[in-house]
Amino acid sequence: MDTVTRNFSSTMASDSDAGNNLETVDVRYGYVMIFSTIFVFYSLNNYVAPCFGTPKSVRDDPWRWRNLFISWIHGMIAGIWNILCFVLYPEIFDDLIEHINYFTYMLVAFSTGYFLYDSIDMFLNNRLKSNWEVTLHHIAVTSMFWSNVHRGSCIGYNCVALMAEINSFFLHSRKLLQMLQIGFDHWCYRVVTYLNLITFVSCRGFSVCRIFYGMYTEPSRVPTLFYFCLSLSMIVMSVINVVLFWRLFKSDILKPQKQQAKLNGNHNSFYRKDE
């Protein structure tokens, strides 16, 4: 497999300046990262997660706990890694298509490996249909991420897309707390709930808007087939995000208000269950 070379200097820089700022990335390392990630998450799921036990609320379905625990770990690692990408390499926004270096490239390969692993895990446990939103998400994301890892292109856009993992950390934390039966009025749960909604709007919202903006301003810089597949993926992602945000907003904002009004009316305590 050939070594991929990309110039990630500013698009406003001169040709002579751009030629002095090259990064060479060997695509083979990307595949090593993908398969290594699959192996690591498989090991965590089968040998580490069981050591923590299973909460009483999901003992009849321990797969849910282990799967969410692995997703939480990925969200934490990818979220921190993603923030570091933009802090250490702010020039990534100069050209989201041509930017590439090992730090950002390996993040995309790492997440590609996770999404592949999670898809395999759901398939082996007959969860593809029951978790259809996650299945659609993984198909949309994995197809585009793998293509970009293989071609060594659009890594910057993938990093923007992975801003969603910052939110995913809080999204999965929220669900883990529910499984641990932490009260919905507990301060820890409330903090996670609000951080989840804030990062949902800021991180997921910005990433979707920035990618759509790039699709509008730079369609000629990518192959037609790639652009078509990207368009389908973004439509799927947009619909999923809207549906998910409404569910979260209804569950964590609207319901508490209604139940608080009911509580004030009859002076009875309540413990709200997840939808």
C-alpha angles and dihedrals in degrees: 000000000000124000112252120224121195133179110220099176121125116291088227093058122102121260092250092053092046092053090059095056107064130144122199116212123186108217090209089071088056091058091046089054092048095052093039090053091051090052094046094050091045089054093047091050096048104033109021107033093055089059090068092056127224124281116246092245093064104029089116089058109029091166090074092057096046094044093050091045090056091046089051091053091050091048091052095048096040092044094054091041090050093052090050090052092061094039095049097035109032088158086076087091091058090076118359091184102050100032114111139152133148095263095056095033093055091050090059091046090048093053091044088057091049094050090048091049093048091049091051091047092052091047093051091049096045094244101126095096099039090048095043094149091057091044092054090045093052093047092050095045101038095050093054096039094050091048091052094045090050094046096036091229138121091020090144091057090049090054089052090050090050090062081089088073090067086064093040090064091061093038091056092040088057092053094045090054089052091052089050086053094239107171116260089230093052113118092234093054092046092051091050090047094055094042088050093055093043094050091042091060097037102039103030093035094051094045094051093046093047093050092048089049090053091048088055098045103034109033093127093060095068132054116272094240091050091050091050092050091045090052091053091047093050092049089053092046093048093052092047092049093050093049093045094048092050091051091050094045092048093046099043104029112022099039096049090053093051093045092047089054089050091047091052089051101051102018092231123139120235140195112206118218125212117259 
